[in-house]
GROMACS .gro file of C-alpha atoms in nm:
model
  360
    1UNK     CA    1  12.657  10.805  10.883
    2UNK     CA    2  12.343  10.957  10.734
    3UNK     CA    3  12.203  10.620  10.635
    4UNK     CA    4  11.843  10.511  10.604
    5UNK     CA    5  11.796  10.143  10.664
    6UNK     CA    6  11.498   9.913  10.719
    7UNK     CA    7  11.461   9.537  10.740
    8UNK     CA    8  11.394   9.545  10.368
    9UNK     CA    9  11.692   9.740  10.238
   10UNK     CA   10  11.941  10.013  10.292
   11UNK     CA   11  11.861  10.345  10.129
   12UNK     CA   12  12.101  10.608  10.263
   13UNK     CA   13  12.457  10.690  10.167
   14UNK     CA   14  12.712  10.959  10.169
   15UNK     CA   15  12.860  11.225   9.949
   16UNK     CA   16  13.181  11.372   9.811
   17UNK     CA   17  13.271  11.733   9.794
   18UNK     CA   18  13.390  11.950   9.512
   19UNK     CA   19  13.468  12.282   9.353
   20UNK     CA   20  13.292  12.588   9.226
   21UNK     CA   21  13.007  12.616   8.982
   22UNK     CA   22  12.804  12.868   8.793
   23UNK     CA   23  12.638  13.121   9.006
   24UNK     CA   24  12.408  12.883   9.147
   25UNK     CA   25  12.372  12.688   8.860
   26UNK     CA   26  12.411  12.427   9.103
   27UNK     CA   27  12.112  12.239   9.083
   28UNK     CA   28  11.889  12.407   9.311
   29UNK     CA   29  12.039  12.733   9.327
   30UNK     CA   30  11.806  12.953   9.154
   31UNK     CA   31  11.981  13.184   9.360
   32UNK     CA   32  11.700  13.093   9.520
   33UNK     CA   33  12.046  13.148   9.603
   34UNK     CA   34  12.040  13.448   9.680
   35UNK     CA   35  11.717  13.292   9.685
   36UNK     CA   36  11.605  13.629   9.624
   37UNK     CA   37  11.591  13.716   9.273
   38UNK     CA   38  11.415  13.667   8.955
   39UNK     CA   39  11.405  13.328   8.785
   40UNK     CA   40  11.515  13.297   8.428
   41UNK     CA   41  11.762  13.466   8.204
   42UNK     CA   42  11.558  13.781   8.181
   43UNK     CA   43  11.576  13.826   8.555
   44UNK     CA   44  11.948  13.776   8.606
   45UNK     CA   45  12.015  14.148   8.629
   46UNK     CA   46  11.771  14.201   8.911
   47UNK     CA   47  11.928  13.923   9.113
   48UNK     CA   48  12.262  14.083   9.057
   49UNK     CA   49  12.129  14.420   9.172
   50UNK     CA   50  11.979  14.265   9.482
   51UNK     CA   51  12.304  14.100   9.580
   52UNK     CA   52  12.490  14.426   9.528
   53UNK     CA   53  12.248  14.613   9.749
   54UNK     CA   54  12.265  14.353  10.021
   55UNK     CA   55  12.641  14.359  10.013
   56UNK     CA   56  12.628  14.742  10.010
   57UNK     CA   57  12.932  14.741   9.789
   58UNK     CA   58  12.918  14.946   9.468
   59UNK     CA   59  13.222  14.779   9.317
   60UNK     CA   60  13.074  14.438   9.382
   61UNK     CA   61  12.750  14.547   9.221
   62UNK     CA   62  12.921  14.690   8.912
   63UNK     CA   63  13.117  14.371   8.854
   64UNK     CA   64  12.801  14.165   8.859
   65UNK     CA   65  12.618  14.396   8.621
   66UNK     CA   66  12.892  14.365   8.364
   67UNK     CA   67  12.887  13.988   8.359
   68UNK     CA   68  12.720  13.830   8.057
   69UNK     CA   69  12.660  13.503   8.227
   70UNK     CA   70  12.315  13.443   8.368
   71UNK     CA   71  12.356  13.282   8.706
   72UNK     CA   72  11.984  13.295   8.766
   73UNK     CA   73  11.893  13.063   8.482
   74UNK     CA   74  12.159  12.807   8.561
   75UNK     CA   75  12.064  12.811   8.924
   76UNK     CA   76  11.711  12.754   8.824
   77UNK     CA   77  11.834  12.460   8.624
   78UNK     CA   78  12.025  12.333   8.920
   79UNK     CA   79  11.740  12.349   9.155
   80UNK     CA   80  11.490  12.214   8.915
   81UNK     CA   81  11.709  11.986   8.740
   82UNK     CA   82  11.790  12.034   9.128
   83UNK     CA   83  12.050  11.888   8.822
   84UNK     CA   84  12.233  11.697   8.600
   85UNK     CA   85  12.150  11.465   8.324
   86UNK     CA   86  12.274  11.159   8.146
   87UNK     CA   87  12.250  10.904   7.875
   88UNK     CA   88  11.917  10.729   7.830
   89UNK     CA   89  11.930  10.379   7.970
   90UNK     CA   90  11.616  10.189   7.869
   91UNK     CA   91  11.505   9.877   8.054
   92UNK     CA   92  11.189   9.733   8.206
   93UNK     CA   93  11.055   9.868   8.536
   94UNK     CA   94  10.795   9.756   8.783
   95UNK     CA   95  10.568  10.036   8.902
   96UNK     CA   96  10.510  10.001   9.276
   97UNK     CA   97  10.199  10.133   9.448
   98UNK     CA   98  10.037  10.142   9.791
   99UNK     CA   99  10.351  10.172  10.006
  100UNK     CA  100  10.264  10.196  10.375
  101UNK     CA  101  10.581  10.273  10.569
  102UNK     CA  102  10.754  10.610  10.566
  103UNK     CA  103  11.113  10.655  10.679
  104UNK     CA  104  11.229  10.985  10.824
  105UNK     CA  105  11.596  11.083  10.858
  106UNK     CA  106  11.678  11.410  11.033
  107UNK     CA  107  11.975  11.579  11.190
  108UNK     CA  108  12.015  11.322  11.467
  109UNK     CA  109  12.020  11.040  11.210
  110UNK     CA  110  11.741  10.857  11.388
  111UNK     CA  111  11.495  10.655  11.185
  112UNK     CA  112  11.124  10.647  11.258
  113UNK     CA  113  10.846  10.465  11.080
  114UNK     CA  114  10.496  10.606  11.042
  115UNK     CA  115  10.189  10.484  10.861
  116UNK     CA  116  10.113  10.682  10.548
  117UNK     CA  117   9.846  10.656  10.288
  118UNK     CA  118  10.024  10.660   9.955
  119UNK     CA  119   9.814  10.769   9.661
  120UNK     CA  120   9.794  10.491   9.407
  121UNK     CA  121   9.748  10.539   9.035
  122UNK     CA  122   9.387  10.523   8.929
  123UNK     CA  123   9.290  10.208   8.736
  124UNK     CA  124   9.215  10.409   8.424
  125UNK     CA  125   9.216  10.757   8.279
  126UNK     CA  126   8.865  10.885   8.204
  127UNK     CA  127   8.993  11.074   7.898
  128UNK     CA  128   9.182  10.787   7.737
  129UNK     CA  129   9.035  10.440   7.771
  130UNK     CA  130   9.328  10.251   7.622
  131UNK     CA  131   9.663  10.236   7.800
  132UNK     CA  132   9.922  10.335   7.540
  133UNK     CA  133  10.264  10.163   7.570
  134UNK     CA  134  10.590  10.358   7.548
  135UNK     CA  135  10.951  10.303   7.652
  136UNK     CA  136  11.034  10.154   7.991
  137UNK     CA  137  11.321  10.264   8.212
  138UNK     CA  138  11.447  10.115   8.539
  139UNK     CA  139  11.394  10.340   8.843
  140UNK     CA  140  11.534  10.231   9.179
  141UNK     CA  141  11.600  10.589   9.295
  142UNK     CA  142  11.270  10.747   9.398
  143UNK     CA  143  10.903  10.681   9.460
  144UNK     CA  144  10.588  10.841   9.596
  145UNK     CA  145  10.632  10.981   9.947
  146UNK     CA  146  10.985  11.117   9.902
  147UNK     CA  147  11.024  11.463  10.055
  148UNK     CA  148  11.358  11.648  10.068
  149UNK     CA  149  11.412  11.974  10.257
  150UNK     CA  150  11.711  12.203  10.193
  151UNK     CA  151  11.855  12.515  10.349
  152UNK     CA  152  11.995  12.779  10.115
  153UNK     CA  153  12.289  12.989  10.226
  154UNK     CA  154  12.525  13.256  10.096
  155UNK     CA  155  12.837  13.203  10.303
  156UNK     CA  156  12.720  13.205  10.666
  157UNK     CA  157  12.395  13.383  10.579
  158UNK     CA  158  12.089  13.159  10.558
  159UNK     CA  159  11.866  13.296  10.284
  160UNK     CA  160  11.579  13.052  10.258
  161UNK     CA  161  11.442  12.700  10.227
  162UNK     CA  162  11.374  12.471   9.931
  163UNK     CA  163  11.185  12.143   9.905
  164UNK     CA  164  11.153  11.863   9.650
  165UNK     CA  165  10.873  11.611   9.691
  166UNK     CA  166  10.662  11.345   9.521
  167UNK     CA  167  10.327  11.373   9.701
  168UNK     CA  168  10.120  11.146   9.478
  169UNK     CA  169  10.065  10.994   9.135
  170UNK     CA  170   9.826  11.106   8.862
  171UNK     CA  171   9.723  11.005   8.511
  172UNK     CA  172   9.827  11.226   8.220
  173UNK     CA  173   9.752  11.144   7.855
  174UNK     CA  174   9.665  10.788   7.947
  175UNK     CA  175   9.989  10.732   8.141
  176UNK     CA  176  10.055  10.691   8.516
  177UNK     CA  177  10.285  10.971   8.635
  178UNK     CA  178  10.479  11.083   8.941
  179UNK     CA  179  10.357  11.424   9.055
  180UNK     CA  180  10.677  11.611   9.147
  181UNK     CA  181  10.665  11.942   9.334
  182UNK     CA  182  10.949  12.179   9.424
  183UNK     CA  183  10.921  12.497   9.627
  184UNK     CA  184  11.155  12.781   9.721
  185UNK     CA  185  11.095  13.041   9.991
  186UNK     CA  186  11.304  13.324  10.126
  187UNK     CA  187  11.318  13.340  10.505
  188UNK     CA  188  11.167  13.607  10.729
  189UNK     CA  189  11.489  13.807  10.733
  190UNK     CA  190  11.495  13.848  10.355
  191UNK     CA  191  11.119  13.877  10.297
  192UNK     CA  192  11.115  14.256  10.354
  193UNK     CA  193  11.386  14.299  10.088
  194UNK     CA  194  11.274  14.044   9.833
  195UNK     CA  195  11.004  13.793   9.915
  196UNK     CA  196  11.024  13.463   9.725
  197UNK     CA  197  10.745  13.206   9.705
  198UNK     CA  198  10.813  12.986   9.402
  199UNK     CA  199  10.648  12.657   9.312
  200UNK     CA  200  10.730  12.427   9.021
  201UNK     CA  201  10.550  12.105   8.932
  202UNK     CA  202  10.604  11.837   8.674
  203UNK     CA  203  10.442  11.505   8.589
  204UNK     CA  204  10.694  11.232   8.508
  205UNK     CA  205  10.599  10.906   8.337
  206UNK     CA  206  10.634  10.629   8.595
  207UNK     CA  207  10.757  10.369   8.349
  208UNK     CA  208  10.966  10.577   8.107
  209UNK     CA  209  11.090  10.861   8.337
  210UNK     CA  210  11.012  11.145   8.094
  211UNK     CA  211  10.781  11.447   8.140
  212UNK     CA  212  10.423  11.501   8.025
  213UNK     CA  213  10.343  11.833   8.192
  214UNK     CA  214  10.529  12.118   8.360
  215UNK     CA  215  10.405  12.419   8.559
  216UNK     CA  216  10.609  12.707   8.698
  217UNK     CA  217  10.459  12.961   8.936
  218UNK     CA  218  10.703  13.238   9.027
  219UNK     CA  219  10.637  13.494   9.300
  220UNK     CA  220  10.951  13.702   9.359
  221UNK     CA  221  10.917  14.053   9.495
  222UNK     CA  222  10.669  14.236   9.273
  223UNK     CA  223  10.737  13.997   8.987
  224UNK     CA  224  10.487  13.721   8.910
  225UNK     CA  225  10.495  13.464   8.633
  226UNK     CA  226  10.301  13.148   8.549
  227UNK     CA  227  10.408  12.910   8.275
  228UNK     CA  228  10.253  12.588   8.150
  229UNK     CA  229  10.426  12.336   7.925
  230UNK     CA  230  10.279  12.022   7.771
  231UNK     CA  231  10.510  11.749   7.644
  232UNK     CA  232  10.329  11.561   7.370
  233UNK     CA  233  10.553  11.255   7.379
  234UNK     CA  234  10.330  11.072   7.132
  235UNK     CA  235  10.389  11.327   6.857
  236UNK     CA  236  10.727  11.462   6.975
  237UNK     CA  237  10.601  11.815   7.039
  238UNK     CA  238  10.630  12.067   7.321
  239UNK     CA  239  10.348  12.320   7.364
  240UNK     CA  240  10.413  12.624   7.581
  241UNK     CA  241  10.121  12.811   7.739
  242UNK     CA  242   9.882  12.636   7.501
  243UNK     CA  243  10.005  12.815   7.188
  244UNK     CA  244  10.377  12.801   7.099
  245UNK     CA  245  10.470  12.460   6.958
  246UNK     CA  246  10.817  12.315   6.903
  247UNK     CA  247  10.919  11.984   6.747
  248UNK     CA  248  11.154  11.785   6.972
  249UNK     CA  249  11.334  11.453   6.993
  250UNK     CA  250  11.150  11.154   7.143
  251UNK     CA  251  11.142  11.147   7.524
  252UNK     CA  252  11.293  11.493   7.562
  253UNK     CA  253  11.342  11.602   7.924
  254UNK     CA  254  11.246  11.920   8.107
  255UNK     CA  255  11.446  12.112   8.365
  256UNK     CA  256  11.293  11.934   8.663
  257UNK     CA  257  11.240  11.591   8.508
  258UNK     CA  258  11.605  11.588   8.399
  259UNK     CA  259  11.716  11.583   8.759
  260UNK     CA  260  11.498  11.286   8.847
  261UNK     CA  261  11.600  11.107   8.528
  262UNK     CA  262  11.969  11.145   8.612
  263UNK     CA  263  11.911  10.992   8.952
  264UNK     CA  264  11.815  10.667   8.778
  265UNK     CA  265  12.134  10.647   8.569
  266UNK     CA  266  12.446  10.448   8.671
  267UNK     CA  267  12.726  10.700   8.741
  268UNK     CA  268  13.089  10.619   8.677
  269UNK     CA  269  13.372  10.850   8.778
  270UNK     CA  270  13.547  11.001   8.476
  271UNK     CA  271  13.252  10.948   8.243
  272UNK     CA  272  13.016  11.208   8.093
  273UNK     CA  273  12.666  11.203   7.947
  274UNK     CA  274  12.463  11.424   7.715
  275UNK     CA  275  12.093  11.494   7.708
  276UNK     CA  276  11.857  11.732   7.531
  277UNK     CA  277  11.661  11.948   7.770
  278UNK     CA  278  11.370  12.181   7.695
  279UNK     CA  279  11.321  12.507   7.884
  280UNK     CA  280  11.169  12.850   7.819
  281UNK     CA  281  11.101  12.789   7.451
  282UNK     CA  282  11.441  12.643   7.362
  283UNK     CA  283  11.628  12.314   7.360
  284UNK     CA  284  11.941  12.326   7.574
  285UNK     CA  285  12.204  12.053   7.527
  286UNK     CA  286  12.333  11.945   7.867
  287UNK     CA  287  12.654  11.760   7.940
  288UNK     CA  288  12.687  11.583   8.273
  289UNK     CA  289  13.038  11.531   8.406
  290UNK     CA  290  13.096  11.268   8.676
  291UNK     CA  291  13.398  11.384   8.876
  292UNK     CA  292  13.474  11.196   9.197
  293UNK     CA  293  13.352  11.033   9.515
  294UNK     CA  294  13.362  11.214   9.847
  295UNK     CA  295  13.218  11.210  10.196
  296UNK     CA  296  13.040  11.527  10.310
  297UNK     CA  297  12.855  11.645  10.618
  298UNK     CA  298  12.531  11.845  10.598
  299UNK     CA  299  12.252  11.917  10.849
  300UNK     CA  300  12.082  11.586  10.757
  301UNK     CA  301  12.393  11.384  10.840
  302UNK     CA  302  12.716  11.253  10.686
  303UNK     CA  303  12.697  11.093  10.342
  304UNK     CA  304  12.920  10.915  10.092
  305UNK     CA  305  12.855  11.086   9.762
  306UNK     CA  306  12.943  11.104   9.397
  307UNK     CA  307  13.004  11.452   9.255
  308UNK     CA  308  12.841  11.560   8.931
  309UNK     CA  309  12.877  11.880   8.730
  310UNK     CA  310  12.599  11.982   8.487
  311UNK     CA  311  12.727  12.193   8.198
  312UNK     CA  312  12.488  12.385   7.976
  313UNK     CA  313  12.635  12.405   7.629
  314UNK     CA  314  12.465  12.721   7.506
  315UNK     CA  315  12.629  13.047   7.407
  316UNK     CA  316  12.554  13.328   7.647
  317UNK     CA  317  12.415  13.088   7.905
  318UNK     CA  318  12.708  12.892   8.038
  319UNK     CA  319  13.041  13.050   8.116
  320UNK     CA  320  13.342  12.852   8.231
  321UNK     CA  321  13.422  13.126   8.482
  322UNK     CA  322  13.140  12.988   8.693
  323UNK     CA  323  13.074  12.623   8.776
  324UNK     CA  324  12.830  12.423   8.978
  325UNK     CA  325  12.861  12.090   9.151
  326UNK     CA  326  12.610  11.851   9.300
  327UNK     CA  327  12.676  11.580   9.556
  328UNK     CA  328  12.447  11.277   9.514
  329UNK     CA  329  12.441  10.986   9.755
  330UNK     CA  330  12.659  10.705   9.620
  331UNK     CA  331  12.383  10.445   9.628
  332UNK     CA  332  12.074  10.351   9.430
  333UNK     CA  333  11.878  10.649   9.565
  334UNK     CA  334  12.110  10.924   9.430
  335UNK     CA  335  11.961  11.173   9.675
  336UNK     CA  336  12.094  11.530   9.629
  337UNK     CA  337  12.282  11.617   9.947
  338UNK     CA  338  12.479  11.929   9.864
  339UNK     CA  339  12.488  12.180   9.578
  340UNK     CA  340  12.751  12.449   9.545
  341UNK     CA  341  12.791  12.742   9.308
  342UNK     CA  342  13.094  12.968   9.308
  343UNK     CA  343  13.018  13.335   9.251
  344UNK     CA  344  13.260  13.627   9.228
  345UNK     CA  345  13.254  13.673   9.602
  346UNK     CA  346  13.203  13.352   9.797
  347UNK     CA  347  12.962  13.075   9.704
  348UNK     CA  348  12.600  12.976   9.736
  349UNK     CA  349  12.529  12.643   9.904
  350UNK     CA  350  12.216  12.430   9.914
  351UNK     CA  351  12.241  12.175  10.193
  352UNK     CA  352  12.011  11.882  10.266
  353UNK     CA  353  11.834  11.934  10.598
  354UNK     CA  354  11.585  11.650  10.617
  355UNK     CA  355  11.490  11.336  10.424
  356UNK     CA  356  11.158  11.157  10.423
  357UNK     CA  357  11.139  10.852  10.201
  358UNK     CA  358  10.947  10.529  10.169
  359UNK     CA  359  11.117  10.190  10.134
  360UNK     CA  360  11.073  10.009   9.805
   0.00000   0.00000   0.00000
């Protein structure tokens, strides 16, 4: 079993399997999946064109061009949600700093411990002298030092690699935050056709598990894009690129923070949850469906999982003809193990390759 265990506690688990999802709407599939195409709704067509060219099948290409559904955006959601979201569950949480042991789980399921120097939150923020209280939310799922590596594949073709990590903590607006970083890269085979080097960062409140800042740096082929979002949780505002402002509900989530927030929520088979999510200038209502439990095998090992389906309830964005599913470990960690998205021909899979975590 792909299980991480120390003398302090057990942290691994396993995963269930499940169906088809929106063209890589699966969590991490920004088609990163075809890991080779533009991020965002406005870039869906180019991803479609790329797939058609790679398949060298005109009929296949025409079918994709005619589809209204934007697989690219939902994939982006999946990878940066990397994916689902649920009901807010507020409770007190103890922020833990200065962890010294790091646990590594790889394909052979062996566990090794190494000394690591975890960045601790600074004692104060130089810009805001007073620590401002907000909601508290229990988090037993993740902490500084977590690093997840995924392989992205279209059928038997390996297209690239994705990572999700929490390298350190930082202060934002007078609050201690997890610094979360995700990356996506096409492999050497695909680089000549469409080189992808994407990086997304967010800063999540350590006590309330909601975002304060978000950065997206897209480098895909000749296309480049940089976006900056500030979540003013004190005044319930979202500011994009320092100019466009939108009023939002308290503690609204972002695409990437939503994924980490969902990992902290108790999941019960047959239940569903709703959450408001902000992305690209709009608020997208998300419904999270909890389907079943299943054991799955991926390069990182075998895991008992719970299967979740994120559904974006927005006209023109989500189409029931495509679905995505995410397998999370059925334990307190809720580590994403497998993400699947059914496309017209085949499916795009994101499979966990390696886990590095620190014991609580």
